[in-house]
């Protein structure tokens, strides 16, 4: 840690306040998010820190519980870095959970072993919903402290992604009280009392925006919204109850961090492939897609959209453009249960699919961030993840003729 100070003394752009982190050595992920050309395709994985890693299970056992792990700055730092010690990933993601925000709103969050999250006081009546308010960010200080601690420990190796749940996905847990198979409570509210759901979503959107801005202030170099349950909505309802509130979050986000660098904004909507054209209107940089999406078609859609946003064909897209410049995804996580040969060929299939861009020569080319279409399954062999990461780097360099 002693060398961070030395590195920073020669840093050209001093950061404000106490934040003074080492310069970034690998900016491939950040560049791809902003649609810039890179030497290879950057890769990171949703749930890259988790139970498939024996070292994660060991740290979790020491911490006693999932929340004990996530709320302790040293443990959160340790598990965030674990996958990076094993694999040459191009980004780190803060170790935390989307449900910390409703937890801090006083809903009584717990994680029962083997049962997933539970809220002791789910939102079921009008009085509770009217009383809902954005949390005091001081209650989430442990998250911002973890962000700063991870940045220090990363020492500029790769960028750090901060994250939050989308207003809709958080509302699902807040109203259902936990995970749900049928969304009965929240969808009953959506159709019977949409005014109540709109109130929850408004509070969530403003809370999430404040929360992400505080993560940016603490050192997060990209931010991601997880709309894990957007795909459960009907067409029309998705636009009204999920997309509109994600847009409300993005509208409030800081564009640059304290170091003056642009902070890319990512949204992942599980099951959102049918609505990619709607999502192209979001003021964000990266659309995360699951394995049901045809990457070549999605890339063409983004390219057409980019073309319409720039005056001259072939002109560079100004960073900060109000249109997504990259796609993130989308290997089926179940591929990681197959043999190394199959994993490598499926990785190549995803990379080749993205590389196939039809349309006019000189068309704007959105960039690709490799990821899974959802989180790493807990029964995944870690060696298979190593194989995936290696193939993404090797084949994407090969495709660029390197
Ligand atoms: O990706 C990462 O490595 C960062 C860490 C991270 C976690 N949760 C850690 C976690 C992130 C980004 C999340 C986001 C999250 N949490 C989402 C959105 C992404 C998605 O998967 O769709 C959702 C829906 C949640 C809510 C949540 N948290 C559930 C439903 C569960 C239980 C499911 C399970 O796998 O047991 C959690 C717990 C949780 N969050 C675990 C981890 C590693 C497992 C807890 C444990 O160690 O027992």
JSON list of N, CA, C and O in Angstrom, two decimals, residues 336-375:
[
{"chain": "A", "resi": 336, "resn": "UNK", "atom": "N", "xyz": [-20.85, -22.83, -18.61]},
{"chain": "A", "resi": 336, "resn": "UNK", "atom": "CA", "xyz": [-19.72, -23.09, -17.72]},
{"chain": "A", "resi": 336, "resn": "UNK", "atom": "C", "xyz": [-19.77, -24.47, -17.07]},
{"chain": "A", "resi": 336, "resn": "UNK", "atom": "O", "xyz": [-18.81, -24.89, -16.41]},
{"chain": "A", "resi": 337, "resn": "UNK", "atom": "N", "xyz": [-20.85, -25.21, -17.27]},
{"chain": "A", "resi": 337, "resn": "UNK", "atom": "CA", "xyz": [-20.91, -26.60, -16.81]},
{"chain": "A", "resi": 337, "resn": "UNK", "atom": "C", "xyz": [-20.40, -27.57, -17.87]},
{"chain": "A", "resi": 337, "resn": "UNK", "atom": "O", "xyz": [-20.26, -28.76, -17.61]},
{"chain": "A", "resi": 338, "resn": "UNK", "atom": "N", "xyz": [-20.15, -27.06, -19.08]},
{"chain": "A", "resi": 338, "resn": "UNK", "atom": "CA", "xyz": [-19.68, -27.92, -20.17]},
{"chain": "A", "resi": 338, "resn": "UNK", "atom": "C", "xyz": [-18.15, -28.09, -20.10]},
{"chain": "A", "resi": 338, "resn": "UNK", "atom": "O", "xyz": [-17.49, -27.55, -19.22]},
{"chain": "A", "resi": 339, "resn": "UNK", "atom": "N", "xyz": [-17.60, -28.84, -21.06]},
{"chain": "A", "resi": 339, "resn": "UNK", "atom": "CA", "xyz": [-16.15, -29.09, -21.07]},
{"chain": "A", "resi": 339, "resn": "UNK", "atom": "C", "xyz": [-15.41, -27.83, -21.52]},
{"chain": "A", "resi": 339, "resn": "UNK", "atom": "O", "xyz": [-16.00, -26.96, -22.18]},
{"chain": "A", "resi": 340, "resn": "UNK", "atom": "N", "xyz": [-14.12, -27.73, -21.20]},
{"chain": "A", "resi": 340, "resn": "UNK", "atom": "CA", "xyz": [-13.33, -26.57, -21.65]},
{"chain": "A", "resi": 340, "resn": "UNK", "atom": "C", "xyz": [-13.42, -26.34, -23.16]},
{"chain": "A", "resi": 340, "resn": "UNK", "atom": "O", "xyz": [-13.49, -25.20, -23.61]},
{"chain": "A", "resi": 341, "resn": "UNK", "atom": "N", "xyz": [-13.46, -27.42, -23.97]},
{"chain": "A", "resi": 341, "resn": "UNK", "atom": "CA", "xyz": [-13.54, -27.26, -25.43]},
{"chain": "A", "resi": 341, "resn": "UNK", "atom": "C", "xyz": [-14.85, -26.58, -25.81]},
{"chain": "A", "resi": 341, "resn": "UNK", "atom": "O", "xyz": [-14.89, -25.69, -26.66]},
{"chain": "A", "resi": 342, "resn": "UNK", "atom": "N", "xyz": [-15.95, -27.01, -25.19]},
{"chain": "A", "resi": 342, "resn": "UNK", "atom": "CA", "xyz": [-17.27, -26.43, -25.49]},
{"chain": "A", "resi": 342, "resn": "UNK", "atom": "C", "xyz": [-17.31, -24.97, -25.01]},
{"chain": "A", "resi": 342, "resn": "UNK", "atom": "O", "xyz": [-17.81, -24.09, -25.71]},
{"chain": "A", "resi": 343, "resn": "UNK", "atom": "N", "xyz": [-16.75, -24.71, -23.83]},
{"chain": "A", "resi": 343, "resn": "UNK", "atom": "CA", "xyz": [-16.73, -23.33, -23.31]},
{"chain": "A", "resi": 343, "resn": "UNK", "atom": "C", "xyz": [-16.00, -22.43, -24.31]},
{"chain": "A", "resi": 343, "resn": "UNK", "atom": "O", "xyz": [-16.49, -21.37, -24.69]},
{"chain": "A", "resi": 344, "resn": "UNK", "atom": "N", "xyz": [-14.84, -22.89, -24.78]},
{"chain": "A", "resi": 344, "resn": "UNK", "atom": "CA", "xyz": [-14.07, -22.06, -25.73]},
{"chain": "A", "resi": 344, "resn": "UNK", "atom": "C", "xyz": [-14.85, -21.84, -27.02]},
{"chain": "A", "resi": 344, "resn": "UNK", "atom": "O", "xyz": [-14.88, -20.73, -27.55]},
{"chain": "A", "resi": 345, "resn": "UNK", "atom": "N", "xyz": [-15.54, -22.86, -27.52]},
{"chain": "A", "resi": 345, "resn": "UNK", "atom": "CA", "xyz": [-16.24, -22.66, -28.79]},
{"chain": "A", "resi": 345, "resn": "UNK", "atom": "C", "xyz": [-17.48, -21.78, -28.58]},
{"chain": "A", "resi": 345, "resn": "UNK", "atom": "O", "xyz": [-17.82, -20.97, -29.45]},
{"chain": "A", "resi": 346, "resn": "UNK", "atom": "N", "xyz": [-18.13, -21.87, -27.42]},
{"chain": "A", "resi": 346, "resn": "UNK", "atom": "CA", "xyz": [-19.29, -20.99, -27.17]},
{"chain": "A", "resi": 346, "resn": "UNK", "atom": "C", "xyz": [-18.84, -19.54, -26.96]},
{"chain": "A", "resi": 346, "resn": "UNK", "atom": "O", "xyz": [-19.54, -18.60, -27.37]},
{"chain": "A", "resi": 347, "resn": "UNK", "atom": "N", "xyz": [-17.70, -19.34, -26.33]},
{"chain": "A", "resi": 347, "resn": "UNK", "atom": "CA", "xyz": [-17.14, -17.98, -26.18]},
{"chain": "A", "resi": 347, "resn": "UNK", "atom": "C", "xyz": [-16.87, -17.40, -27.57]},
{"chain": "A", "resi": 347, "resn": "UNK", "atom": "O", "xyz": [-17.21, -16.24, -27.87]},
{"chain": "A", "resi": 348, "resn": "UNK", "atom": "N", "xyz": [-16.28, -18.21, -28.44]},
{"chain": "A", "resi": 348, "resn": "UNK", "atom": "CA", "xyz": [-15.97, -17.73, -29.80]},
{"chain": "A", "resi": 348, "resn": "UNK", "atom": "C", "xyz": [-17.26, -17.41, -30.55]},
{"chain": "A", "resi": 348, "resn": "UNK", "atom": "O", "xyz": [-17.32, -16.43, -31.29]},
{"chain": "A", "resi": 349, "resn": "UNK", "atom": "N", "xyz": [-18.31, -18.21, -30.31]},
{"chain": "A", "resi": 349, "resn": "UNK", "atom": "CA", "xyz": [-19.59, -17.96, -30.98]},
{"chain": "A", "resi": 349, "resn": "UNK", "atom": "C", "xyz": [-20.14, -16.58, -30.59]},
{"chain": "A", "resi": 349, "resn": "UNK", "atom": "O", "xyz": [-20.63, -15.83, -31.43]},
{"chain": "A", "resi": 350, "resn": "UNK", "atom": "N", "xyz": [-20.05, -16.25, -29.30]},
{"chain": "A", "resi": 350, "resn": "UNK", "atom": "CA", "xyz": [-20.54, -14.94, -28.84]},
{"chain": "A", "resi": 350, "resn": "UNK", "atom": "C", "xyz": [-19.69, -13.82, -29.46]},
{"chain": "A", "resi": 350, "resn": "UNK", "atom": "O", "xyz": [-20.22, -12.84, -29.99]},
{"chain": "A", "resi": 351, "resn": "UNK", "atom": "N", "xyz": [-18.37, -13.98, -29.43]},
{"chain": "A", "resi": 351, "resn": "UNK", "atom": "CA", "xyz": [-17.49, -12.94, -29.99]},
{"chain": "A", "resi": 351, "resn": "UNK", "atom": "C", "xyz": [-17.69, -12.80, -31.50]},
{"chain": "A", "resi": 351, "resn": "UNK", "atom": "O", "xyz": [-17.75, -11.68, -32.02]},
{"chain": "A", "resi": 352, "resn": "UNK", "atom": "N", "xyz": [-17.83, -13.93, -32.20]},
{"chain": "A", "resi": 352, "resn": "UNK", "atom": "CA", "xyz": [-18.05, -13.89, -33.65]},
{"chain": "A", "resi": 352, "resn": "UNK", "atom": "C", "xyz": [-19.39, -13.23, -33.95]},
{"chain": "A", "resi": 352, "resn": "UNK", "atom": "O", "xyz": [-19.52, -12.46, -34.90]},
{"chain": "A", "resi": 353, "resn": "UNK", "atom": "N", "xyz": [-20.41, -13.55, -33.15]},
{"chain": "A", "resi": 353, "resn": "UNK", "atom": "CA", "xyz": [-21.74, -12.98, -33.36]},
{"chain": "A", "resi": 353, "resn": "UNK", "atom": "C", "xyz": [-21.69, -11.47, -33.27]},
{"chain": "A", "resi": 353, "resn": "UNK", "atom": "O", "xyz": [-22.24, -10.76, -34.11]},
{"chain": "A", "resi": 354, "resn": "UNK", "atom": "N", "xyz": [-20.96, -10.97, -32.30]},
{"chain": "A", "resi": 354, "resn": "UNK", "atom": "CA", "xyz": [-20.87, -9.52, -32.14]},
{"chain": "A", "resi": 354, "resn": "UNK", "atom": "C", "xyz": [-20.07, -8.91, -33.28]},
{"chain": "A", "resi": 354, "resn": "UNK", "atom": "O", "xyz": [-20.36, -7.79, -33.74]},
{"chain": "A", "resi": 355, "resn": "UNK", "atom": "N", "xyz": [-19.07, -9.64, -33.78]},
{"chain": "A", "resi": 355, "resn": "UNK", "atom": "CA", "xyz": [-18.19, -9.10, -34.81]},
{"chain": "A", "resi": 355, "resn": "UNK", "atom": "C", "xyz": [-18.89, -8.96, -36.16]},
{"chain": "A", "resi": 355, "resn": "UNK", "atom": "O", "xyz": [-18.42, -8.24, -37.04]},
{"chain": "A", "resi": 356, "resn": "UNK", "atom": "N", "xyz": [-20.03, -9.64, -36.32]},
{"chain": "A", "resi": 356, "resn": "UNK", "atom": "CA", "xyz": [-20.75, -9.60, -37.59]},
{"chain": "A", "resi": 356, "resn": "UNK", "atom": "C", "xyz": [-21.64, -8.38, -37.64]},
{"chain": "A", "resi": 356, "resn": "UNK", "atom": "O", "xyz": [-22.78, -8.42, -37.20]},
{"chain": "A", "resi": 357, "resn": "UNK", "atom": "N", "xyz": [-21.13, -7.29, -38.14]},
{"chain": "A", "resi": 357, "resn": "UNK", "atom": "CA", "xyz": [-21.94, -6.08, -38.24]},
{"chain": "A", "resi": 357, "resn": "UNK", "atom": "C", "xyz": [-22.30, -5.84, -39.70]},
{"chain": "A", "resi": 357, "resn": "UNK", "atom": "O", "xyz": [-21.43, -5.63, -40.54]},
{"chain": "A", "resi": 358, "resn": "UNK", "atom": "N", "xyz": [-23.58, -5.89, -39.99]},
{"chain": "A", "resi": 358, "resn": "UNK", "atom": "CA", "xyz": [-24.00, -5.57, -41.36]},
{"chain": "A", "resi": 358, "resn": "UNK", "atom": "C", "xyz": [-24.16, -4.06, -41.46]},
{"chain": "A", "resi": 358, "resn": "UNK", "atom": "O", "xyz": [-23.79, -3.33, -40.56]},
{"chain": "A", "resi": 359, "resn": "UNK", "atom": "N", "xyz": [-24.75, -3.58, -42.56]},
{"chain": "A", "resi": 359, "resn": "UNK", "atom": "CA", "xyz": [-24.96, -2.13, -42.68]},
{"chain": "A", "resi": 359, "resn": "UNK", "atom": "C", "xyz": [-23.86, -1.49, -43.50]},
{"chain": "A", "resi": 359, "resn": "UNK", "atom": "O", "xyz": [-22.94, -2.13, -43.97]},
{"chain": "A", "resi": 360, "resn": "UNK", "atom": "N", "xyz": [-23.99, -0.16, -43.65]},
{"chain": "A", "resi": 360, "resn": "UNK", "atom": "CA", "xyz": [-23.11, 0.59, -44.54]},
{"chain": "A", "resi": 360, "resn": "UNK", "atom": "C", "xyz": [-21.66, 0.54, -44.08]},
{"chain": "A", "resi": 360, "resn": "UNK", "atom": "O", "xyz": [-21.39, 0.51, -42.89]},
{"chain": "A", "resi": 361, "resn": "UNK", "atom": "N", "xyz": [-20.72, 0.52, -45.04]},
{"chain": "A", "resi": 361, "resn": "UNK", "atom": "CA", "xyz": [-19.31, 0.58, -44.64]},
{"chain": "A", "resi": 361, "resn": "UNK", "atom": "C", "xyz": [-19.07, 1.90, -43.90]},
{"chain": "A", "resi": 361, "resn": "UNK", "atom": "O", "xyz": [-19.68, 2.91, -44.22]},
{"chain": "A", "resi": 362, "resn": "UNK", "atom": "N", "xyz": [-18.22, 1.86, -42.92]},
{"chain": "A", "resi": 362, "resn": "UNK", "atom": "CA", "xyz": [-17.95, 3.09, -42.15]},
{"chain": "A", "resi": 362, "resn": "UNK", "atom": "C", "xyz": [-19.01, 3.37, -41.11]},
{"chain": "A", "resi": 362, "resn": "UNK", "atom": "O", "xyz": [-19.00, 4.40, -40.47]},
{"chain": "A", "resi": 363, "resn": "UNK", "atom": "N", "xyz": [-19.96, 2.43, -40.98]},
{"chain": "A", "resi": 363, "resn": "UNK", "atom": "CA", "xyz": [-21.01, 2.63, -39.98]},
{"chain": "A", "resi": 363, "resn": "UNK", "atom": "C", "xyz": [-20.37, 2.69, -38.59]},
{"chain": "A", "resi": 363, "resn": "UNK", "atom": "O", "xyz": [-19.31, 2.09, -38.36]},
{"chain": "A", "resi": 364, "resn": "UNK", "atom": "N", "xyz": [-20.99, 3.41, -37.70]},
{"chain": "A", "resi": 364, "resn": "UNK", "atom": "CA", "xyz": [-20.48, 3.48, -36.34]},
{"chain": "A", "resi": 364, "resn": "UNK", "atom": "C", "xyz": [-20.57, 2.11, -35.72]},
{"chain": "A", "resi": 364, "resn": "UNK", "atom": "O", "xyz": [-21.55, 1.40, -35.89]},
{"chain": "A", "resi": 365, "resn": "UNK", "atom": "N", "xyz": [-19.52, 1.73, -35.03]},
{"chain": "A", "resi": 365, "resn": "UNK", "atom": "CA", "xyz": [-19.47, 0.39, -34.46]},
{"chain": "A", "resi": 365, "resn": "UNK", "atom": "C", "xyz": [-19.52, 0.48, -32.94]},
{"chain": "A", "resi": 365, "resn": "UNK", "atom": "O", "xyz": [-18.56, 0.93, -32.33]},
{"chain": "A", "resi": 366, "resn": "UNK", "atom": "N", "xyz": [-20.62, 0.02, -32.37]},
{"chain": "A", "resi": 366, "resn": "UNK", "atom": "CA", "xyz": [-20.65, -0.01, -30.91]},
{"chain": "A", "resi": 366, "resn": "UNK", "atom": "C", "xyz": [-19.63, -1.03, -30.40]},
{"chain": "A", "resi": 366, "resn": "UNK", "atom": "O", "xyz": [-19.16, -1.87, -31.17]},
{"chain": "A", "resi": 367, "resn": "UNK", "atom": "N", "xyz": [-19.26, -0.95, -29.16]},
{"chain": "A", "resi": 367, "resn": "UNK", "atom": "CA", "xyz": [-18.25, -1.86, -28.59]},
{"chain": "A", "resi": 367, "resn": "UNK", "atom": "C", "xyz": [-18.93, -2.97, -27.79]},
{"chain": "A", "resi": 367, "resn": "UNK", "atom": "O", "xyz": [-20.12, -2.93, -27.53]},
{"chain": "A", "resi": 368, "resn": "UNK", "atom": "N", "xyz": [-18.11, -3.95, -27.41]},
{"chain": "A", "resi": 368, "resn": "UNK", "atom": "CA", "xyz": [-18.61, -5.12, -26.69]},
{"chain": "A", "resi": 368, "resn": "UNK", "atom": "C", "xyz": [-17.84, -5.30, -25.39]},
{"chain": "A", "resi": 368, "resn": "UNK", "atom": "O", "xyz": [-16.61, -5.25, -25.37]},
{"chain": "A", "resi": 369, "resn": "UNK", "atom": "N", "xyz": [-18.57, -5.51, -24.31]},
{"chain": "A", "resi": 369, "resn": "UNK", "atom": "CA", "xyz": [-17.99, -5.93, -23.03]},
{"chain": "A", "resi": 369, "resn": "UNK", "atom": "C", "xyz": [-18.49, -7.35, -22.81]},
{"chain": "A", "resi": 369, "resn": "UNK", "atom": "O", "xyz": [-19.69, -7.58, -22.75]},
{"chain": "A", "resi": 370, "resn": "UNK", "atom": "N", "xyz": [-17.56, -8.29, -22.71]},
{"chain": "A", "resi": 370, "resn": "UNK", "atom": "CA", "xyz": [-17.99, -9.69, -22.55]},
{"chain": "A", "resi": 370, "resn": "UNK", "atom": "C", "xyz": [-18.44, -9.94, -21.11]},
{"chain": "A", "resi": 370, "resn": "UNK", "atom": "O", "xyz": [-17.82, -9.50, -20.15]},
{"chain": "A", "resi": 371, "resn": "UNK", "atom": "N", "xyz": [-19.56, -10.67, -20.99]},
{"chain": "A", "resi": 371, "resn": "UNK", "atom": "CA", "xyz": [-20.07, -11.04, -19.67]},
{"chain": "A", "resi": 371, "resn": "UNK", "atom": "C", "xyz": [-20.96, -12.26, -19.88]},
{"chain": "A", "resi": 371, "resn": "UNK", "atom": "O", "xyz": [-21.17, -12.70, -21.01]},
{"chain": "A", "resi": 372, "resn": "UNK", "atom": "N", "xyz": [-21.48, -12.79, -18.79]},
{"chain": "A", "resi": 372, "resn": "UNK", "atom": "CA", "xyz": [-22.51, -13.81, -18.89]},
{"chain": "A", "resi": 372, "resn": "UNK", "atom": "C", "xyz": [-23.85, -13.11, -19.07]},
{"chain": "A", "resi": 372, "resn": "UNK", "atom": "O", "xyz": [-23.96, -11.90, -18.90]},
{"chain": "A", "resi": 373, "resn": "UNK", "atom": "N", "xyz": [-24.88, -13.89, -19.40]},
{"chain": "A", "resi": 373, "resn": "UNK", "atom": "CA", "xyz": [-26.23, -13.32, -19.52]},
{"chain": "A", "resi": 373, "resn": "UNK", "atom": "C", "xyz": [-26.91, -13.19, -18.17]},
{"chain": "A", "resi": 373, "resn": "UNK", "atom": "O", "xyz": [-28.00, -12.60, -18.06]},
{"chain": "A", "resi": 374, "resn": "UNK", "atom": "N", "xyz": [-26.33, -13.76, -17.12]},
{"chain": "A", "resi": 374, "resn": "UNK", "atom": "CA", "xyz": [-26.77, -13.54, -15.72]},
{"chain": "A", "resi": 374, "resn": "UNK", "atom": "C", "xyz": [-25.60, -13.97, -14.83]},
{"chain": "A", "resi": 374, "resn": "UNK", "atom": "O", "xyz": [-24.51, -14.20, -15.35]},
{"chain": "A", "resi": 375, "resn": "UNK", "atom": "N", "xyz": [-25.81, -14.09, -13.54]},
{"chain": "A", "resi": 375, "resn": "UNK", "atom": "CA", "xyz": [-24.70, -14.34, -12.63]},
{"chain": "A", "resi": 375, "resn": "UNK", "atom": "C", "xyz": [-24.09, -15.73, -12.74]},
{"chain": "A", "resi": 375, "resn": "UNK", "atom": "O", "xyz": [-24.73, -16.67, -13.20]}
]
